[in-house]
Coordinates of N, CA and C and ligand atoms in Angstrom, one line a residue:
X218 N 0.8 -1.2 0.0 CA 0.0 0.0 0.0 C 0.9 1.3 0.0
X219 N 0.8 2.1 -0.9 CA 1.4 3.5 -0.9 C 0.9 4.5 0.1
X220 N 1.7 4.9 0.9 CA 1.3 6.1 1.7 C 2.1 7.8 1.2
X221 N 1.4 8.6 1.5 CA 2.5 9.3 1.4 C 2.9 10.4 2.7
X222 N 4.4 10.6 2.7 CA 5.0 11.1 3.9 C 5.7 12.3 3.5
X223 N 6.0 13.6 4.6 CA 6.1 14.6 4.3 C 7.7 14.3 4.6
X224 N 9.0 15.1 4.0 CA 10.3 14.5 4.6 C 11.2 15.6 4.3
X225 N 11.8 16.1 5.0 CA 12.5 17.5 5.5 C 13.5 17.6 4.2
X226 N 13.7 18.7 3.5 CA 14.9 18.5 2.5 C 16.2 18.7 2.8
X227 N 16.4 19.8 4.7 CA 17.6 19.6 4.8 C 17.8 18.2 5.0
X228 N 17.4 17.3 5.7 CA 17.6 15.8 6.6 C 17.9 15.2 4.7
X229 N 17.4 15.3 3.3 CA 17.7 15.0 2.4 C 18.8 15.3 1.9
X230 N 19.2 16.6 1.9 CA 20.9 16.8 1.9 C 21.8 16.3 2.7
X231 N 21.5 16.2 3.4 CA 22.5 15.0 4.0 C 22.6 13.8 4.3
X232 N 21.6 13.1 3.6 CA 21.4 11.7 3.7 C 22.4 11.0 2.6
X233 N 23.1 10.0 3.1 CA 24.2 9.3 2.0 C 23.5 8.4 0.8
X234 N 22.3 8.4 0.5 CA 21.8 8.1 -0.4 C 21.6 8.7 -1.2
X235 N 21.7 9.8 -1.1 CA 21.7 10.8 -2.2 C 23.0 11.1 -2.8
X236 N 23.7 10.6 -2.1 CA 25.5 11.2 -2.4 C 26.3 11.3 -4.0
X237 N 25.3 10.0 -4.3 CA 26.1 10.0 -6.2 C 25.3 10.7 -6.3
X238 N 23.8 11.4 -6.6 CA 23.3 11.5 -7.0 C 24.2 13.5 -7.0
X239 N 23.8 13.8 -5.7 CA 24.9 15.1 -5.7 C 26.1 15.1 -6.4
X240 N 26.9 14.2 -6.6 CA 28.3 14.0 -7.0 C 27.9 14.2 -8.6
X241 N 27.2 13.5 -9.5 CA 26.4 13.8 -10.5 C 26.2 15.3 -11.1
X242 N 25.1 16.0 -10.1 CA 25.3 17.3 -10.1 C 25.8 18.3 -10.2
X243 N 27.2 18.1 -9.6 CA 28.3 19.1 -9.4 C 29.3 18.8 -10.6
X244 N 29.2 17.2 -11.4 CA 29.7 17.4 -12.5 C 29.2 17.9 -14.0
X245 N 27.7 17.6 -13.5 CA 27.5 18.6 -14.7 C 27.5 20.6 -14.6
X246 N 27.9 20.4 -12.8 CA 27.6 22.0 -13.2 C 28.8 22.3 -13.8
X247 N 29.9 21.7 -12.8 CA 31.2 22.1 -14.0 C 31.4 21.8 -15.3
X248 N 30.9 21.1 -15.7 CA 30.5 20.9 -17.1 C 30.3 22.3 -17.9
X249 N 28.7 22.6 -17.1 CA 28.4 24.1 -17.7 C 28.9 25.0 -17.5
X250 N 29.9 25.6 -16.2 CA 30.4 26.3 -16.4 C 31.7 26.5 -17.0
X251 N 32.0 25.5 -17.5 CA 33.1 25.2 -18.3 C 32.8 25.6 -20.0
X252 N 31.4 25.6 -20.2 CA 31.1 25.4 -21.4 C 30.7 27.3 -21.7
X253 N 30.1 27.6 -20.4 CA 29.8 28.9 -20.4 C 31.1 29.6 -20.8
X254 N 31.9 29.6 -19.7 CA 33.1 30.4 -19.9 C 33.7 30.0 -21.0
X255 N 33.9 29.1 -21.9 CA 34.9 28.9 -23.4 C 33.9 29.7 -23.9
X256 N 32.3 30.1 -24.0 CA 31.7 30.9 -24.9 C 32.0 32.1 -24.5
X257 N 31.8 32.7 -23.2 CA 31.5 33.9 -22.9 C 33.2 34.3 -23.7
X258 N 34.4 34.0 -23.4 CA 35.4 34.3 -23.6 C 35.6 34.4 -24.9
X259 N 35.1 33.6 -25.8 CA 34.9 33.6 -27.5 C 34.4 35.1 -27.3
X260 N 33.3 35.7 -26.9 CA 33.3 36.8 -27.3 C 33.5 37.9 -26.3
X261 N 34.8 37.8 -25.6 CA 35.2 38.5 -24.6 C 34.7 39.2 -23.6
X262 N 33.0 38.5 -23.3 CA 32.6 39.2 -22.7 C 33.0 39.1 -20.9
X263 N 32.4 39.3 -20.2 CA 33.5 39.3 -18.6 C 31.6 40.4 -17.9
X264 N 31.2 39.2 -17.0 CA 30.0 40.2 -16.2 C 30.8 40.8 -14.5
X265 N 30.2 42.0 -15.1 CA 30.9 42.5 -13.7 C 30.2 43.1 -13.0
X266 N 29.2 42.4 -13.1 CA 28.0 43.3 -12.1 C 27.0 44.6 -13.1
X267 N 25.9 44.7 -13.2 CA 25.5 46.1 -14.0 C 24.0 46.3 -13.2
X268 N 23.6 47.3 -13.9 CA 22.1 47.8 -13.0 C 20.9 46.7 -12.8
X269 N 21.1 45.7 -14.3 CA 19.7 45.0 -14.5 C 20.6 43.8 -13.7
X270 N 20.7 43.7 -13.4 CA 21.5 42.5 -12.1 C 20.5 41.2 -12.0
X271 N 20.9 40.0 -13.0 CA 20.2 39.2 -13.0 C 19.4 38.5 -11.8
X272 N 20.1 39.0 -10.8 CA 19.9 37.9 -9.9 C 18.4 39.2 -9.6
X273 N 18.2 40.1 -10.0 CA 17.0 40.7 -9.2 C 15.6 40.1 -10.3
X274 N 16.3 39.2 -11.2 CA 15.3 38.5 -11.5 C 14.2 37.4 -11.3
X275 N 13.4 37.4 -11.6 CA 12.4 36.1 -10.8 C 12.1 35.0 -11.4
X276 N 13.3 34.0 -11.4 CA 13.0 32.8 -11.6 C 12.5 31.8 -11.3
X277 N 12.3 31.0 -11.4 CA 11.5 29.8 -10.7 C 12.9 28.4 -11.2
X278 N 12.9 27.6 -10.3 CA 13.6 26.5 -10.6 C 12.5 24.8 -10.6
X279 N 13.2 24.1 -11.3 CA 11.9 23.0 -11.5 C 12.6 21.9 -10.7
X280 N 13.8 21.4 -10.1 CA 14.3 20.2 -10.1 C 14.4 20.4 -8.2
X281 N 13.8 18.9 -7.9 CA 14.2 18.8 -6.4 C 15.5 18.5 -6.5
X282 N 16.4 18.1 -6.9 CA 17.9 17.6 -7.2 C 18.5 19.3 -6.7
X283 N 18.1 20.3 -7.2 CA 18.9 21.4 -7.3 C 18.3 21.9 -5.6
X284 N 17.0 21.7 -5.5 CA 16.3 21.9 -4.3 C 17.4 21.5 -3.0
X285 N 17.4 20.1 -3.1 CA 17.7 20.0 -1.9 C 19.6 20.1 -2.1
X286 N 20.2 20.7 -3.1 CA 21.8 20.9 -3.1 C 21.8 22.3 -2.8
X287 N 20.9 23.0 -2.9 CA 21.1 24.4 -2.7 C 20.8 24.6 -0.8
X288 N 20.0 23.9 -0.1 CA 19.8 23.5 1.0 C 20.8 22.5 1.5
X289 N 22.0 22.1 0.9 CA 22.9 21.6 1.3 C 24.1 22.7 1.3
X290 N 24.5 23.9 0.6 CA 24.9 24.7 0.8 C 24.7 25.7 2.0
X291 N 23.2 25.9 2.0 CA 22.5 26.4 2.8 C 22.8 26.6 4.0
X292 N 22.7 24.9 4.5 CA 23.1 24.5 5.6 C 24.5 24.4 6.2
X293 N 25.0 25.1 5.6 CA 26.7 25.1 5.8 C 26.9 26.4 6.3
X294 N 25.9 27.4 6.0 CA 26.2 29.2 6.2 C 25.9 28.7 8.0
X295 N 26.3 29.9 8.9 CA 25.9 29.9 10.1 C 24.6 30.3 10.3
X296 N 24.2 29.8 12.1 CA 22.7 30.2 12.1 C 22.2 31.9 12.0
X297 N 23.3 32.6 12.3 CA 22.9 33.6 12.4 C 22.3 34.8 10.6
X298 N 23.2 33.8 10.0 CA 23.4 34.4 9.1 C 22.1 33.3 8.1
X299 N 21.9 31.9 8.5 CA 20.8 31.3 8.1 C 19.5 32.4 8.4
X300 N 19.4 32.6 9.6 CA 18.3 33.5 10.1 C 18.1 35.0 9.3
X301 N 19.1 35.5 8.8 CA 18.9 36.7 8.1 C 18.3 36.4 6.7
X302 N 19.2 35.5 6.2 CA 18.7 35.2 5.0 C 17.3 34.8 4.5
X303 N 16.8 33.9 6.1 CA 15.6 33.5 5.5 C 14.6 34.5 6.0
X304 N 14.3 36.0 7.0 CA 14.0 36.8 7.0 C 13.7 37.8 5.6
X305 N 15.0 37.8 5.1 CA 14.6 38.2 3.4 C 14.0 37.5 2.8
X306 N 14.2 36.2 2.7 CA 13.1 35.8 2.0 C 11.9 35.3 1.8
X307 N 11.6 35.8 3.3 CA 10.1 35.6 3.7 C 9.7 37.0 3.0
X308 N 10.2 37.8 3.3 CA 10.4 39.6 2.7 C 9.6 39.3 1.2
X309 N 11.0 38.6 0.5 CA 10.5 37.9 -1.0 C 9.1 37.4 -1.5
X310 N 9.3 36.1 -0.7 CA 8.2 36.0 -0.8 C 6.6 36.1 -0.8
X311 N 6.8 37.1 0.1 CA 5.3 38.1 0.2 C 5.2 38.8 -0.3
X312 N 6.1 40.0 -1.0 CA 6.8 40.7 -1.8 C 6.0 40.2 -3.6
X313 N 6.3 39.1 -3.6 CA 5.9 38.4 -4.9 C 4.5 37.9 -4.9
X314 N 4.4 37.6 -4.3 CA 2.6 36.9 -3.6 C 1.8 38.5 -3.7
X315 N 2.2 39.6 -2.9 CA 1.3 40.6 -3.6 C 1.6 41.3 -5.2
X316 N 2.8 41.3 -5.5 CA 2.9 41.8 -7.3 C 1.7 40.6 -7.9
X317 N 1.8 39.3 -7.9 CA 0.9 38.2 -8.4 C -0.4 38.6 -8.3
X318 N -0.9 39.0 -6.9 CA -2.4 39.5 -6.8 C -2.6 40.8 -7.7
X319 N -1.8 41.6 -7.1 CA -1.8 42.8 -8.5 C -2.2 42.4 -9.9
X320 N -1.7 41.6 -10.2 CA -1.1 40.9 -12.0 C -0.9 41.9 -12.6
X321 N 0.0 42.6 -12.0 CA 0.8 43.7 -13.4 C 1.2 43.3 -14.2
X322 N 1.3 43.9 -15.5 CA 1.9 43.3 -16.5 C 3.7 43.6 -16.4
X323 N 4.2 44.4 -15.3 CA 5.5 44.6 -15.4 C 6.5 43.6 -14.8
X324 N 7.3 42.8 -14.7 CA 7.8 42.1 -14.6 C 8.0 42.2 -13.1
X325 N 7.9 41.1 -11.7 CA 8.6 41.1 -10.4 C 10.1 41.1 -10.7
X326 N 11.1 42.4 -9.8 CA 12.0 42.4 -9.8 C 12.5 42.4 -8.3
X327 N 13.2 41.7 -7.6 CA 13.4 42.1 -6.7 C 14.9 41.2 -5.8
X328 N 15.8 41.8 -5.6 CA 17.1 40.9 -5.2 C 16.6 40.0 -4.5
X329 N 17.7 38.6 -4.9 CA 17.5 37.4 -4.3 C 18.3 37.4 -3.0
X330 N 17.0 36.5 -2.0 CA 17.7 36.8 -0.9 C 19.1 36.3 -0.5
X331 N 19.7 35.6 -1.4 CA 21.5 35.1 -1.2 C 22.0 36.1 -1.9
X332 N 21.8 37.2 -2.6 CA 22.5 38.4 -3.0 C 23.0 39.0 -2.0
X333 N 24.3 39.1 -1.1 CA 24.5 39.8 -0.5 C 25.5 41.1 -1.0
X334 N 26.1 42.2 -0.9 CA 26.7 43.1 -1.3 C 26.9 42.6 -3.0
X335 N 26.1 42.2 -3.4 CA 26.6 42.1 -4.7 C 27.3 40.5 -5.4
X336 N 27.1 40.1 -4.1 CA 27.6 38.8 -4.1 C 27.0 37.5 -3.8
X337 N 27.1 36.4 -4.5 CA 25.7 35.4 -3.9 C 26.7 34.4 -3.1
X338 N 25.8 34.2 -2.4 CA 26.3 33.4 -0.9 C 26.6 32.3 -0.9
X339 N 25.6 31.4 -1.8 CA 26.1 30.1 -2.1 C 26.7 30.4 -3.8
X340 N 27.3 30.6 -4.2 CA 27.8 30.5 -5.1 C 28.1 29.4 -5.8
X341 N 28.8 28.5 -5.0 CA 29.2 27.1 -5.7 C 27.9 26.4 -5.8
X342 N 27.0 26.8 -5.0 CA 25.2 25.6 -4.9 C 24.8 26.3 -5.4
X343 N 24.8 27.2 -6.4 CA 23.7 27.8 -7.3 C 23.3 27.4 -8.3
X344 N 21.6 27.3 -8.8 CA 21.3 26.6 -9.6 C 21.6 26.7 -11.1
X345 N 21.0 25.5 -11.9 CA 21.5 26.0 -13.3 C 21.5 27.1 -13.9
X346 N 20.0 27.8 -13.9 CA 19.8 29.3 -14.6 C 20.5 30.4 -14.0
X347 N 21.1 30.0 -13.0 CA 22.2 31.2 -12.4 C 23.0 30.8 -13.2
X348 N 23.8 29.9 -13.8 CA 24.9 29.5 -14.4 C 24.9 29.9 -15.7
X349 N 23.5 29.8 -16.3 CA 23.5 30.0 -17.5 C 23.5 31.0 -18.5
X350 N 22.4 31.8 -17.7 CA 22.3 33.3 -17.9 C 23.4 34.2 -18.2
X351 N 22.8 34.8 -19.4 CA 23.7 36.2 -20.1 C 24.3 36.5 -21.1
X352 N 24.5 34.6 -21.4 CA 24.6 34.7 -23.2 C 24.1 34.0 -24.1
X353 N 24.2 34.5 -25.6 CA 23.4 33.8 -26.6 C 23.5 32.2 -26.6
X354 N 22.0 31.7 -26.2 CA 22.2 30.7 -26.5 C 21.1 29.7 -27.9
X355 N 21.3 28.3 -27.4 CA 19.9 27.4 -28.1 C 19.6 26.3 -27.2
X356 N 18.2 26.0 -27.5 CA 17.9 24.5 -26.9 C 16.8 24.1 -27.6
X357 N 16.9 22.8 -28.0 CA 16.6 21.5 -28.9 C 15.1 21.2 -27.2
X358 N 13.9 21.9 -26.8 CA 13.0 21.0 -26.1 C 12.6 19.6 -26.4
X359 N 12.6 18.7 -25.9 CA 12.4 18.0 -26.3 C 10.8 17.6 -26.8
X360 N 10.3 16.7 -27.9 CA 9.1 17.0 -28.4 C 8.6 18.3 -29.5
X361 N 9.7 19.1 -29.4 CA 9.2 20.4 -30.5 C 10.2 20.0 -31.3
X362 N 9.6 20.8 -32.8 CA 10.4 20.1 -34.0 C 11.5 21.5 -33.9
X363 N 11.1 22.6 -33.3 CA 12.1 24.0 -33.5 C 13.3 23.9 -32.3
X364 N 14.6 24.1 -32.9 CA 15.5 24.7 -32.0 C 15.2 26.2 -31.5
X365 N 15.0 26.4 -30.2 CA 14.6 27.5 -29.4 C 15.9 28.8 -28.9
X366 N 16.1 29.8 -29.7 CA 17.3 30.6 -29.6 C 16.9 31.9 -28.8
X367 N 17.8 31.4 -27.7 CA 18.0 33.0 -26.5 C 18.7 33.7 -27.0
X368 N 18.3 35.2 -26.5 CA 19.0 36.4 -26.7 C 20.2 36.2 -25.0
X369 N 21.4 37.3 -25.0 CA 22.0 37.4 -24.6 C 21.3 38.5 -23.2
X370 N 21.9 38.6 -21.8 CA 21.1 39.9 -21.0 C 21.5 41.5 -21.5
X371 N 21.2 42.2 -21.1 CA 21.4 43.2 -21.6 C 22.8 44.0 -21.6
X372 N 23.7 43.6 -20.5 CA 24.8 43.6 -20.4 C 26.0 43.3 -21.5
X373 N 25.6 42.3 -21.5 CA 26.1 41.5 -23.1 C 26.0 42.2 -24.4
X374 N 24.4 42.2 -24.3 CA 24.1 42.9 -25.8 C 24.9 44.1 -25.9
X375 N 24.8 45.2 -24.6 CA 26.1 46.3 -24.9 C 26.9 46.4 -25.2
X376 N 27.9 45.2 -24.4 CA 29.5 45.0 -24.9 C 29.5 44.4 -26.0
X377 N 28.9 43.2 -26.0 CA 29.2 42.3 -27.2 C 28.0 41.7 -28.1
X378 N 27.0 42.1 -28.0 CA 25.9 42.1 -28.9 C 26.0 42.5 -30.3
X379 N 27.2 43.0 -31.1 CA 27.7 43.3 -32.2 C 28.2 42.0 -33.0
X380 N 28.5 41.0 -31.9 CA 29.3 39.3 -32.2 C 28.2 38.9 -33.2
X381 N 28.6 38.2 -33.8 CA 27.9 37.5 -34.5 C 27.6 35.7 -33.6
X382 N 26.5 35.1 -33.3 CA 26.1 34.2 -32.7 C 27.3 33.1 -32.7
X383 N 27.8 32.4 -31.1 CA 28.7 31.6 -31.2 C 28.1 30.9 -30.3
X384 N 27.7 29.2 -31.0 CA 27.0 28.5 -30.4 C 27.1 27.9 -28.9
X385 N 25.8 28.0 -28.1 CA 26.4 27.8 -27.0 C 25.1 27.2 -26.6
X386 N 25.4 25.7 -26.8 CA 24.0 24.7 -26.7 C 23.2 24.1 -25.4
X387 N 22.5 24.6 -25.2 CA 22.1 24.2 -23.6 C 21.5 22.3 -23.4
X388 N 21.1 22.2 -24.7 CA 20.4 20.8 -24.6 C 20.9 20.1 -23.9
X389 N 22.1 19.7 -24.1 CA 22.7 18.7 -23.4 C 22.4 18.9 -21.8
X390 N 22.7 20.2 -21.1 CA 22.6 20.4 -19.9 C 21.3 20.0 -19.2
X391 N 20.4 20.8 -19.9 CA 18.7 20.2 -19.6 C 18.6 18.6 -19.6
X392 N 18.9 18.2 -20.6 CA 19.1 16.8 -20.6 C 19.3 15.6 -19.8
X393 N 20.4 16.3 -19.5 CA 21.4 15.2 -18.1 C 20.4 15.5 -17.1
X394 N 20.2 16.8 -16.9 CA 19.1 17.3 -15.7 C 18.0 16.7 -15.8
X395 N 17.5 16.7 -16.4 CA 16.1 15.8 -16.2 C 16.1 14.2 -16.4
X396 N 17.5 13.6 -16.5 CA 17.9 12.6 -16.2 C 18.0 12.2 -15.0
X397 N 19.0 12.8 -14.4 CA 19.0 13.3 -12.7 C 18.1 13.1 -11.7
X398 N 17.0 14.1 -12.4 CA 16.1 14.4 -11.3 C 14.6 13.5 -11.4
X399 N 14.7 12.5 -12.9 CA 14.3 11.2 -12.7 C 14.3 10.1 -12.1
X400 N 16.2 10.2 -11.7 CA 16.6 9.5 -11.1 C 16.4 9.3 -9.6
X401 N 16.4 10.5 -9.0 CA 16.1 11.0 -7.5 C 14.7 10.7 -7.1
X402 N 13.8 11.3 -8.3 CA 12.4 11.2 -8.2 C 12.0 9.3 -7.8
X403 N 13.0 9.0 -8.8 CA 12.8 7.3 -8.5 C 12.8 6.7 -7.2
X404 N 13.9 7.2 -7.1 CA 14.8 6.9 -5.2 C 14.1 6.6 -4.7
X405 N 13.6 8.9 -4.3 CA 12.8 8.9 -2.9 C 11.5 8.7 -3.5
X406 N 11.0 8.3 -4.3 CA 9.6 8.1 -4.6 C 8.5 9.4 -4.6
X407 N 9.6 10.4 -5.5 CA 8.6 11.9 -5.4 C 7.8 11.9 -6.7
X408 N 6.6 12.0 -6.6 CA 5.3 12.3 -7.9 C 5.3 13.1 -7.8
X409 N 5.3 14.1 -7.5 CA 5.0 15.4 -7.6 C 6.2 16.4 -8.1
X410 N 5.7 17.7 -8.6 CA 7.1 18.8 -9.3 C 6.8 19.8 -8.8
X411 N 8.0 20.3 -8.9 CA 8.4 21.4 -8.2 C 8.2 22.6 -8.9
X412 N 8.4 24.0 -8.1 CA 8.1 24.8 -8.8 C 8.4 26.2 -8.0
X413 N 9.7 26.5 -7.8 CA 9.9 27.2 -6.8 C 11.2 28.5 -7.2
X414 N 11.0 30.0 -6.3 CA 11.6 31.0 -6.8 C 13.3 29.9 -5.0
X415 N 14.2 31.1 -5.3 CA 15.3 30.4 -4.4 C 14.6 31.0 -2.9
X416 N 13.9 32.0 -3.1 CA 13.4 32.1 -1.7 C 12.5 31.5 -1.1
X417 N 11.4 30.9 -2.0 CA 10.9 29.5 -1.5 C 11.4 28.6 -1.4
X418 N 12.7 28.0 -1.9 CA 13.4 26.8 -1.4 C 13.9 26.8 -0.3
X419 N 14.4 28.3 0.3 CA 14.9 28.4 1.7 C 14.1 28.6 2.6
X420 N 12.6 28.8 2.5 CA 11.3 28.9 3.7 C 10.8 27.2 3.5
X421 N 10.8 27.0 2.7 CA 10.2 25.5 2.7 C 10.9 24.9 2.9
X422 N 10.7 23.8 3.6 CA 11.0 22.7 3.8 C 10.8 21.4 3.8
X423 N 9.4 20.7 2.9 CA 9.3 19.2 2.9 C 8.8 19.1 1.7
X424 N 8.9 17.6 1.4 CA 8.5 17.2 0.1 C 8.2 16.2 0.3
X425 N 7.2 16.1 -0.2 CA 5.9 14.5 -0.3 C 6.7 13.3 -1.3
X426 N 6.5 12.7 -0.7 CA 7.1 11.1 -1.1 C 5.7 9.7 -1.1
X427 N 5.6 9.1 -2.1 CA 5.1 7.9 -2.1 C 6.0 6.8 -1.3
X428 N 5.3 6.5 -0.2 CA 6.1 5.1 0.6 C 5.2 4.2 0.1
X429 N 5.7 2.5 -0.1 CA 5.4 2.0 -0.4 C 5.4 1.1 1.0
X430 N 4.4 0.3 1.3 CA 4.5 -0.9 2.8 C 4.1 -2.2 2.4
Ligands
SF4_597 S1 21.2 32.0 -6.2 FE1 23.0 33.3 -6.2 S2 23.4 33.7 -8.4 FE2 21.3 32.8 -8.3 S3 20.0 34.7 -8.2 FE3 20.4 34.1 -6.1 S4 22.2 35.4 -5.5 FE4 22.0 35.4 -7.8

């Protein structure tokens, strides 16, 4: 009989059953950032911070895989400094909950709560779209017959938005990822998906699992 149980994601980051599964993850991030920087460098671009500051964008991330690694970083900051962070992003998240009731048509902007002076906190546990962001890319969805081509952030397009397109293919990365997070899904027996900005990953804490008896 399947039950289902609610189960803490920090207690998931540190569980040794997950350990290849993390080990996995951290190779493909270096992967991507390996792949990022031979592009960005093809066209000499170098981000050094600018007004439209990606991170005051509002992303959403889809993978408990990234969920519970970013909550493994998480858990490494001190409590005091845990405690501030997640104050912001309680901030955040209410913050975004009334822009939503609004439904303006102008985009929610607002710094992420691990942006500190300009600098994000977990850096090494940041998720893919932090990695990826800023330059021209493509991705092959799977199921559509079109390759799907990003524009570069605006930063880019200033300095180097004159470049002519130098391919910089995301598929592969999505790929593996949703390989991953199939894999994980298998594990702990999670049906359900995710759907979360980074300041909801750091107020939340459980995820529903099918137990089997
Ligand atoms: S996780 Fe780090 S890199 Fe990503 S938006 Fe937040 S502060 Fe920026």
């Amino acid at each position: 009989m399947a039950m289902i149980r609610e189960v803490s994601v920090s207690e998931l980051a540190c569980s040794p059953r997950l350990n290849f599964l993390i080990r996995e993850l951290e190779l493909l991030y270096e992967q991507m950032d390996r792949k990022y920087e031979a592009a960005a460098a093809h066209y000499g671009f170098c981000c050094t911070g600018c007004a439209q500051n990606c991170c005051l964008t509002r992303f959403y991330h889809h993978t408990f895989l990234e969920y519970i690694f970013l909550r493994k970083g998480f858990d490494l900051l001190s409590e005091t400094v845990q405690a501030d962070v997640r104050q912001v992003a309680v901030q955040y998240a209410e913050s975004l909950r009334q822009a939503q009731n609004r439904s303006q048509q102008v985009p929610f902007r607002m710094m992420c709560p691990l942006n500190q002076q300009g600098l994000c906190l977990l850096y090494a546990f940041r998720p893919m779209i932090c990695r990826l962001h800023g330059i021209p890319h493509e991705l092959a969805p799977p199921g559509r017959p079109k390759v799907v081509f990003g524009q570069g952030c605006p930063a880019f397009d200033s300095t180097c938005g004159h470049h002519p397109y130098h391919r910089f293919d995301r598929t592969p990365f999505y790929s593996r990822m949703s390989v991953l997070e199939s894999e994980l899904k298998e594990l702990l027996g999670i049906a359900g998906k995710t759907k979360k900005t980074v300041a909801h990953m750091l107020i939340h804490d459980m995820v529903r699992i099918n137990e089997i008896s």
